[in-house]
């Protein structure tokens, strides 16, 4: 259970993630304890340097059959709730860059850490729309070239999740970021209910399939109108090329996060 706590006991509002141990079997308590320990260790590693775009660890503890992790409280402004109302494209590209810098930091640790659940629901917007990445409950250390993934959101997951029976590597985060950037730039969800042709199709169809589909061409035209408003054409093209490369089906064909950061910086500066 996750809740926000406002109490005189704390000098600031905090988010408390509780791991309930009461009324559990011995085996269940063992699994919960292992999950709690794993998350605490990951938070400790992630917070060894105070990254401006990562939610801060405040503390953790175990008492009365409970385990809890306390993190910084950010007013409830999730990116998912502001996709359509964000300021012009310059701000949206800056948010994409800031999230990419979080992944660059995580992937640069030894061993690297895979967030594995980058999505608009896990990105909070603070002062001046500065993003902060939250929810490291599914994060894992990558030892060797791959790790076993504990969870994923299908709309953002790379196809390697199913093909490799859950074994994924750092390119998985790049795929998730690509889908987030697509939503961020268009103000639309990648997969929407009651829509015949989802936005996700833009980065999943082959060029041959795209050319053969009138619906696909109409969708492209809609996206061009959404993104190109107030955005120089060459930057629109560069942004869409980057998004499509991040979302390639083959993990080894995606750019690494360092390249993604460099290209976002080039798109952003000068505007």
CSV table of C-alpha atoms in Angstrom, one decimal:
chain,number,residue,atom,x,y,z
A,1,UNK,CA,0.0,0.0,0.0
A,2,UNK,CA,1.3,3.5,-0.9
A,3,UNK,CA,0.0,6.6,0.9
A,4,UNK,CA,0.9,10.2,1.6
A,5,UNK,CA,1.6,11.1,5.2
A,6,UNK,CA,1.3,14.6,6.7
A,7,UNK,CA,2.4,14.5,10.3
A,8,UNK,CA,4.2,16.6,12.9
A,9,UNK,CA,6.6,13.6,13.2
A,10,UNK,CA,8.1,14.4,9.8
A,11,UNK,CA,9.7,17.7,8.7
A,12,UNK,CA,8.0,17.3,5.3
A,13,UNK,CA,5.2,15.5,3.6
A,14,UNK,CA,6.3,12.0,2.7
A,15,UNK,CA,5.1,9.1,0.6
A,16,UNK,CA,5.0,5.8,2.6
A,17,UNK,CA,5.1,2.5,0.8
A,18,UNK,CA,4.0,-0.2,3.3
A,19,UNK,CA,4.8,-3.9,3.1
A,20,UNK,CA,2.1,-5.6,5.2
A,21,UNK,CA,3.3,-8.6,7.0
A,22,UNK,CA,0.4,-9.4,9.3
A,23,UNK,CA,-1.9,-12.4,8.6
A,24,UNK,CA,0.6,-13.7,6.0
A,25,UNK,CA,2.0,-17.2,5.8
A,26,UNK,CA,5.6,-17.8,6.6
A,27,UNK,CA,6.4,-18.2,2.9
A,28,UNK,CA,4.6,-15.0,2.1
A,29,UNK,CA,6.4,-13.1,4.8
A,30,UNK,CA,9.7,-14.3,3.5
A,31,UNK,CA,8.9,-13.1,0.0
A,32,UNK,CA,7.7,-9.7,1.3
A,33,UNK,CA,10.8,-9.3,3.4
A,34,UNK,CA,13.0,-10.2,0.4
A,35,UNK,CA,11.1,-7.6,-1.8
A,36,UNK,CA,11.5,-4.9,0.9
A,37,UNK,CA,15.2,-5.6,1.3
A,38,UNK,CA,15.7,-5.6,-2.4
A,39,UNK,CA,13.9,-2.2,-2.9
A,40,UNK,CA,15.8,-0.6,0.1
A,41,UNK,CA,19.1,-1.7,-1.4
A,42,UNK,CA,18.2,-0.3,-4.8
A,43,UNK,CA,17.0,3.0,-3.3
A,44,UNK,CA,20.2,3.3,-1.4
A,45,UNK,CA,22.2,2.8,-4.6
A,46,UNK,CA,20.1,5.1,-6.6
A,47,UNK,CA,20.2,7.8,-4.0
A,48,UNK,CA,23.9,7.7,-3.4
A,49,UNK,CA,24.0,10.9,-5.5
A,50,UNK,CA,21.0,13.2,-5.3
A,51,UNK,CA,19.8,13.2,-8.9
A,52,UNK,CA,17.4,16.2,-9.5
A,53,UNK,CA,15.0,14.1,-11.5
A,54,UNK,CA,14.7,11.1,-9.2
A,55,UNK,CA,12.4,11.0,-6.2
A,56,UNK,CA,14.4,11.2,-3.0
A,57,UNK,CA,14.6,8.4,-0.4
A,58,UNK,CA,13.8,9.8,3.0
A,59,UNK,CA,14.1,6.6,5.1
A,60,UNK,CA,12.9,3.1,5.8
A,61,UNK,CA,12.2,0.9,8.7
A,62,UNK,CA,10.6,-2.3,10.1
A,63,UNK,CA,8.3,-2.4,13.1
A,64,UNK,CA,5.2,-4.2,14.4
A,65,UNK,CA,5.0,-6.7,11.6
A,66,UNK,CA,5.4,-4.0,9.0
A,67,UNK,CA,8.0,-2.8,6.6
A,68,UNK,CA,8.0,0.7,5.1
A,69,UNK,CA,9.9,2.9,2.6
A,70,UNK,CA,9.6,6.7,2.9
A,71,UNK,CA,10.2,8.8,-0.2
A,72,UNK,CA,9.9,12.5,-1.0
A,73,UNK,CA,6.3,13.7,-1.6
A,74,UNK,CA,5.7,15.5,-4.9
A,75,UNK,CA,2.3,17.2,-5.3
A,76,UNK,CA,0.0,15.1,-7.4
A,77,UNK,CA,0.9,16.2,-10.9
A,78,UNK,CA,1.5,13.1,-12.9
A,79,UNK,CA,2.6,13.4,-16.5
A,80,UNK,CA,-0.3,11.2,-17.5
A,81,UNK,CA,-2.7,13.8,-16.3
A,82,UNK,CA,-1.1,16.7,-18.2
A,83,UNK,CA,-0.3,15.2,-21.6
A,84,UNK,CA,-2.8,17.5,-23.3
A,85,UNK,CA,-2.2,20.6,-21.3
A,86,UNK,CA,1.6,21.0,-21.2
A,87,UNK,CA,3.2,24.2,-22.7
A,88,UNK,CA,4.7,24.2,-26.2
A,89,UNK,CA,7.0,21.6,-27.6
A,90,UNK,CA,10.2,23.0,-26.2
A,91,UNK,CA,9.0,22.1,-22.7
A,92,UNK,CA,8.0,18.6,-23.8
A,93,UNK,CA,11.4,18.0,-25.4
A,94,UNK,CA,13.0,19.2,-22.1
A,95,UNK,CA,10.9,16.7,-20.1
A,96,UNK,CA,12.0,13.9,-22.5
A,97,UNK,CA,15.6,14.9,-22.0
A,98,UNK,CA,15.3,15.0,-18.2
A,99,UNK,CA,13.8,11.5,-18.1
A,100,UNK,CA,16.5,10.3,-20.5
A,101,UNK,CA,19.1,11.7,-18.1
A,102,UNK,CA,17.6,9.6,-15.3
A,103,UNK,CA,18.0,6.5,-17.4
A,104,UNK,CA,21.6,7.5,-18.3
A,105,UNK,CA,22.4,7.8,-14.6
A,106,UNK,CA,20.8,4.4,-13.8
A,107,UNK,CA,22.4,2.6,-16.7
A,108,UNK,CA,25.8,4.1,-15.8
A,109,UNK,CA,25.8,2.6,-12.3
A,110,UNK,CA,27.9,-0.5,-11.6
A,111,UNK,CA,26.1,-2.8,-12.0
A,112,UNK,CA,23.6,-0.9,-14.1
A,113,UNK,CA,20.0,-0.5,-12.9
A,114,UNK,CA,17.0,-1.1,-15.2
A,115,UNK,CA,13.9,0.9,-14.2
A,116,UNK,CA,11.8,-1.3,-16.3
A,117,UNK,CA,8.5,0.6,-15.9
A,118,UNK,CA,9.0,4.0,-17.4
A,119,UNK,CA,5.6,5.4,-18.2
A,120,UNK,CA,3.7,8.7,-17.8
A,121,UNK,CA,2.1,7.4,-14.5
A,122,UNK,CA,5.6,7.1,-13.0
A,123,UNK,CA,6.8,10.6,-14.0
A,124,UNK,CA,5.7,13.4,-11.7
A,125,UNK,CA,5.9,17.1,-12.7
A,126,UNK,CA,7.3,19.5,-10.1
A,127,UNK,CA,8.1,23.2,-10.2
A,128,UNK,CA,8.4,24.6,-13.7
A,129,UNK,CA,7.3,21.2,-15.0
A,130,UNK,CA,10.6,19.6,-13.9
A,131,UNK,CA,10.0,15.8,-14.0
A,132,UNK,CA,10.8,13.4,-11.2
A,133,UNK,CA,10.8,9.6,-11.9
A,134,UNK,CA,9.1,7.6,-9.2
A,135,UNK,CA,8.3,3.9,-8.4
A,136,UNK,CA,11.4,1.7,-8.4
A,137,UNK,CA,9.4,-1.3,-7.3
A,138,UNK,CA,10.1,-3.2,-10.6
A,139,UNK,CA,13.7,-2.0,-10.9
A,140,UNK,CA,16.4,-4.6,-11.2
A,141,UNK,CA,20.2,-4.8,-11.4
A,142,UNK,CA,21.5,-6.0,-14.7
A,143,UNK,CA,24.4,-8.4,-14.4
A,144,UNK,CA,25.8,-9.6,-17.7
A,145,UNK,CA,23.6,-8.7,-20.7
A,146,UNK,CA,20.2,-9.4,-19.3
A,147,UNK,CA,18.0,-9.6,-16.2
A,148,UNK,CA,14.8,-11.3,-15.3
A,149,UNK,CA,12.0,-8.7,-15.3
A,150,UNK,CA,9.5,-8.6,-12.5
A,151,UNK,CA,6.8,-6.5,-14.1
A,152,UNK,CA,5.9,-4.4,-17.1
A,153,UNK,CA,3.2,-2.3,-18.7
A,154,UNK,CA,2.3,-3.9,-22.1
A,155,UNK,CA,1.8,-0.6,-23.9
A,156,UNK,CA,5.4,0.4,-23.3
A,157,UNK,CA,7.2,-3.0,-23.2
A,158,UNK,CA,9.6,-4.1,-25.9
A,159,UNK,CA,8.7,-7.3,-27.7
A,160,UNK,CA,11.8,-9.0,-26.2
A,161,UNK,CA,9.8,-9.4,-23.0
A,162,UNK,CA,7.7,-12.1,-24.6
A,163,UNK,CA,10.3,-13.6,-26.9
A,164,UNK,CA,12.9,-14.0,-24.2
A,165,UNK,CA,10.5,-15.2,-21.4
A,166,UNK,CA,11.1,-12.1,-19.3
A,167,UNK,CA,14.9,-11.8,-19.8
A,168,UNK,CA,15.6,-8.2,-20.8
A,169,UNK,CA,18.4,-5.7,-20.9
A,170,UNK,CA,19.0,-1.9,-20.9
A,171,UNK,CA,17.5,-1.4,-24.4
A,172,UNK,CA,14.1,-2.2,-22.7
A,173,UNK,CA,14.2,1.1,-20.9
A,174,UNK,CA,15.0,2.9,-24.2
A,175,UNK,CA,11.9,1.3,-25.8
A,176,UNK,CA,9.7,2.5,-22.9
A,177,UNK,CA,11.2,6.0,-23.2
A,178,UNK,CA,10.4,6.0,-26.9
A,179,UNK,CA,6.8,5.3,-26.2
A,180,UNK,CA,6.7,7.9,-23.5
A,181,UNK,CA,8.2,10.5,-25.9
A,182,UNK,CA,5.6,9.6,-28.5
A,183,UNK,CA,2.8,10.3,-26.0
A,184,UNK,CA,4.6,13.4,-24.7
A,185,UNK,CA,5.0,15.0,-28.1
A,186,UNK,CA,1.5,14.2,-29.4
A,187,UNK,CA,-0.5,14.6,-26.2
A,188,UNK,CA,-2.2,11.3,-26.9
A,189,UNK,CA,-2.0,7.8,-25.3
A,190,UNK,CA,0.0,5.2,-27.3
A,191,UNK,CA,-3.0,2.8,-27.0
A,192,UNK,CA,-6.5,4.3,-26.6
A,193,UNK,CA,-9.7,2.5,-26.0
A,194,UNK,CA,-12.2,2.4,-28.9
A,195,UNK,CA,-9.7,3.5,-31.4
A,196,UNK,CA,-9.1,1.4,-34.5
A,197,UNK,CA,-5.6,2.5,-35.2
A,198,UNK,CA,-3.5,3.2,-32.1
A,199,UNK,CA,-0.7,5.8,-32.0
A,200,UNK,CA,1.6,2.9,-31.2
A,201,UNK,CA,1.2,1.7,-34.8
A,202,UNK,CA,3.2,4.7,-35.9
A,203,UNK,CA,6.4,3.2,-34.6
A,204,UNK,CA,5.5,-0.5,-35.0
A,205,UNK,CA,4.5,-0.8,-38.6
A,206,UNK,CA,7.1,-1.4,-41.4
A,207,UNK,CA,7.4,1.4,-44.0
A,208,UNK,CA,5.8,-1.0,-46.6
A,209,UNK,CA,2.7,-1.5,-44.3
A,210,UNK,CA,2.6,2.2,-43.7
A,211,UNK,CA,2.5,3.1,-47.4
A,212,UNK,CA,-0.2,0.5,-48.0
A,213,UNK,CA,-2.5,1.9,-45.3
A,214,UNK,CA,-4.7,5.0,-45.8
A,215,UNK,CA,-5.6,5.0,-42.1
A,216,UNK,CA,-1.9,5.0,-41.2
A,217,UNK,CA,-1.3,8.0,-43.5
A,218,UNK,CA,-4.2,9.9,-41.9
A,219,UNK,CA,-2.8,9.1,-38.4
A,220,UNK,CA,0.7,10.4,-39.5
A,221,UNK,CA,-0.9,13.6,-40.8
A,222,UNK,CA,-2.7,14.1,-37.4
A,223,UNK,CA,0.6,13.6,-35.5
A,224,UNK,CA,2.4,16.0,-37.8
A,225,UNK,CA,-0.2,18.6,-37.1
A,226,UNK,CA,0.0,18.0,-33.3
A,227,UNK,CA,3.8,18.1,-33.1
A,228,UNK,CA,4.7,20.6,-35.9
A,229,UNK,CA,2.7,23.4,-34.3
A,230,UNK,CA,5.4,25.8,-33.1
A,231,UNK,CA,8.1,23.3,-33.8
A,232,UNK,CA,10.7,23.8,-36.6
A,233,UNK,CA,10.2,21.1,-39.3
A,234,UNK,CA,13.8,19.8,-39.0
A,235,UNK,CA,13.3,19.3,-35.3
A,236,UNK,CA,10.0,17.5,-35.8
A,237,UNK,CA,11.7,15.1,-38.3
A,238,UNK,CA,14.7,14.6,-35.9
A,239,UNK,CA,12.3,13.9,-33.0
A,240,UNK,CA,10.2,11.4,-34.8
A,241,UNK,CA,13.3,9.6,-36.2
A,242,UNK,CA,14.6,9.3,-32.7
A,243,UNK,CA,11.3,8.0,-31.3
A,244,UNK,CA,11.0,5.4,-34.1
A,245,UNK,CA,14.6,4.2,-33.5
A,246,UNK,CA,14.0,3.9,-29.7
A,247,UNK,CA,11.0,1.7,-30.4
A,248,UNK,CA,12.6,-0.7,-32.9
A,249,UNK,CA,11.5,-4.3,-32.4
A,250,UNK,CA,15.0,-5.6,-32.1
A,251,UNK,CA,16.7,-4.5,-28.9
A,252,UNK,CA,20.1,-4.4,-30.4
A,253,UNK,CA,18.9,-2.0,-33.1
A,254,UNK,CA,17.9,0.7,-30.6
A,255,UNK,CA,20.3,3.5,-29.7
A,256,UNK,CA,21.8,3.3,-26.3
A,257,UNK,CA,20.8,5.9,-23.7
A,258,UNK,CA,23.9,8.0,-24.2
A,259,UNK,CA,23.1,8.5,-27.9
A,260,UNK,CA,19.4,9.3,-27.0
A,261,UNK,CA,20.6,12.0,-24.6
A,262,UNK,CA,23.0,13.5,-27.1
A,263,UNK,CA,20.3,13.7,-29.8
A,264,UNK,CA,17.7,15.2,-27.5
A,265,UNK,CA,20.2,17.9,-26.5
A,266,UNK,CA,20.9,18.6,-30.2
A,267,UNK,CA,17.2,18.9,-30.8
A,268,UNK,CA,16.7,21.2,-27.8
A,269,UNK,CA,19.7,23.5,-28.2
A,270,UNK,CA,19.4,25.9,-29.9
A,271,UNK,CA,15.6,25.9,-30.3
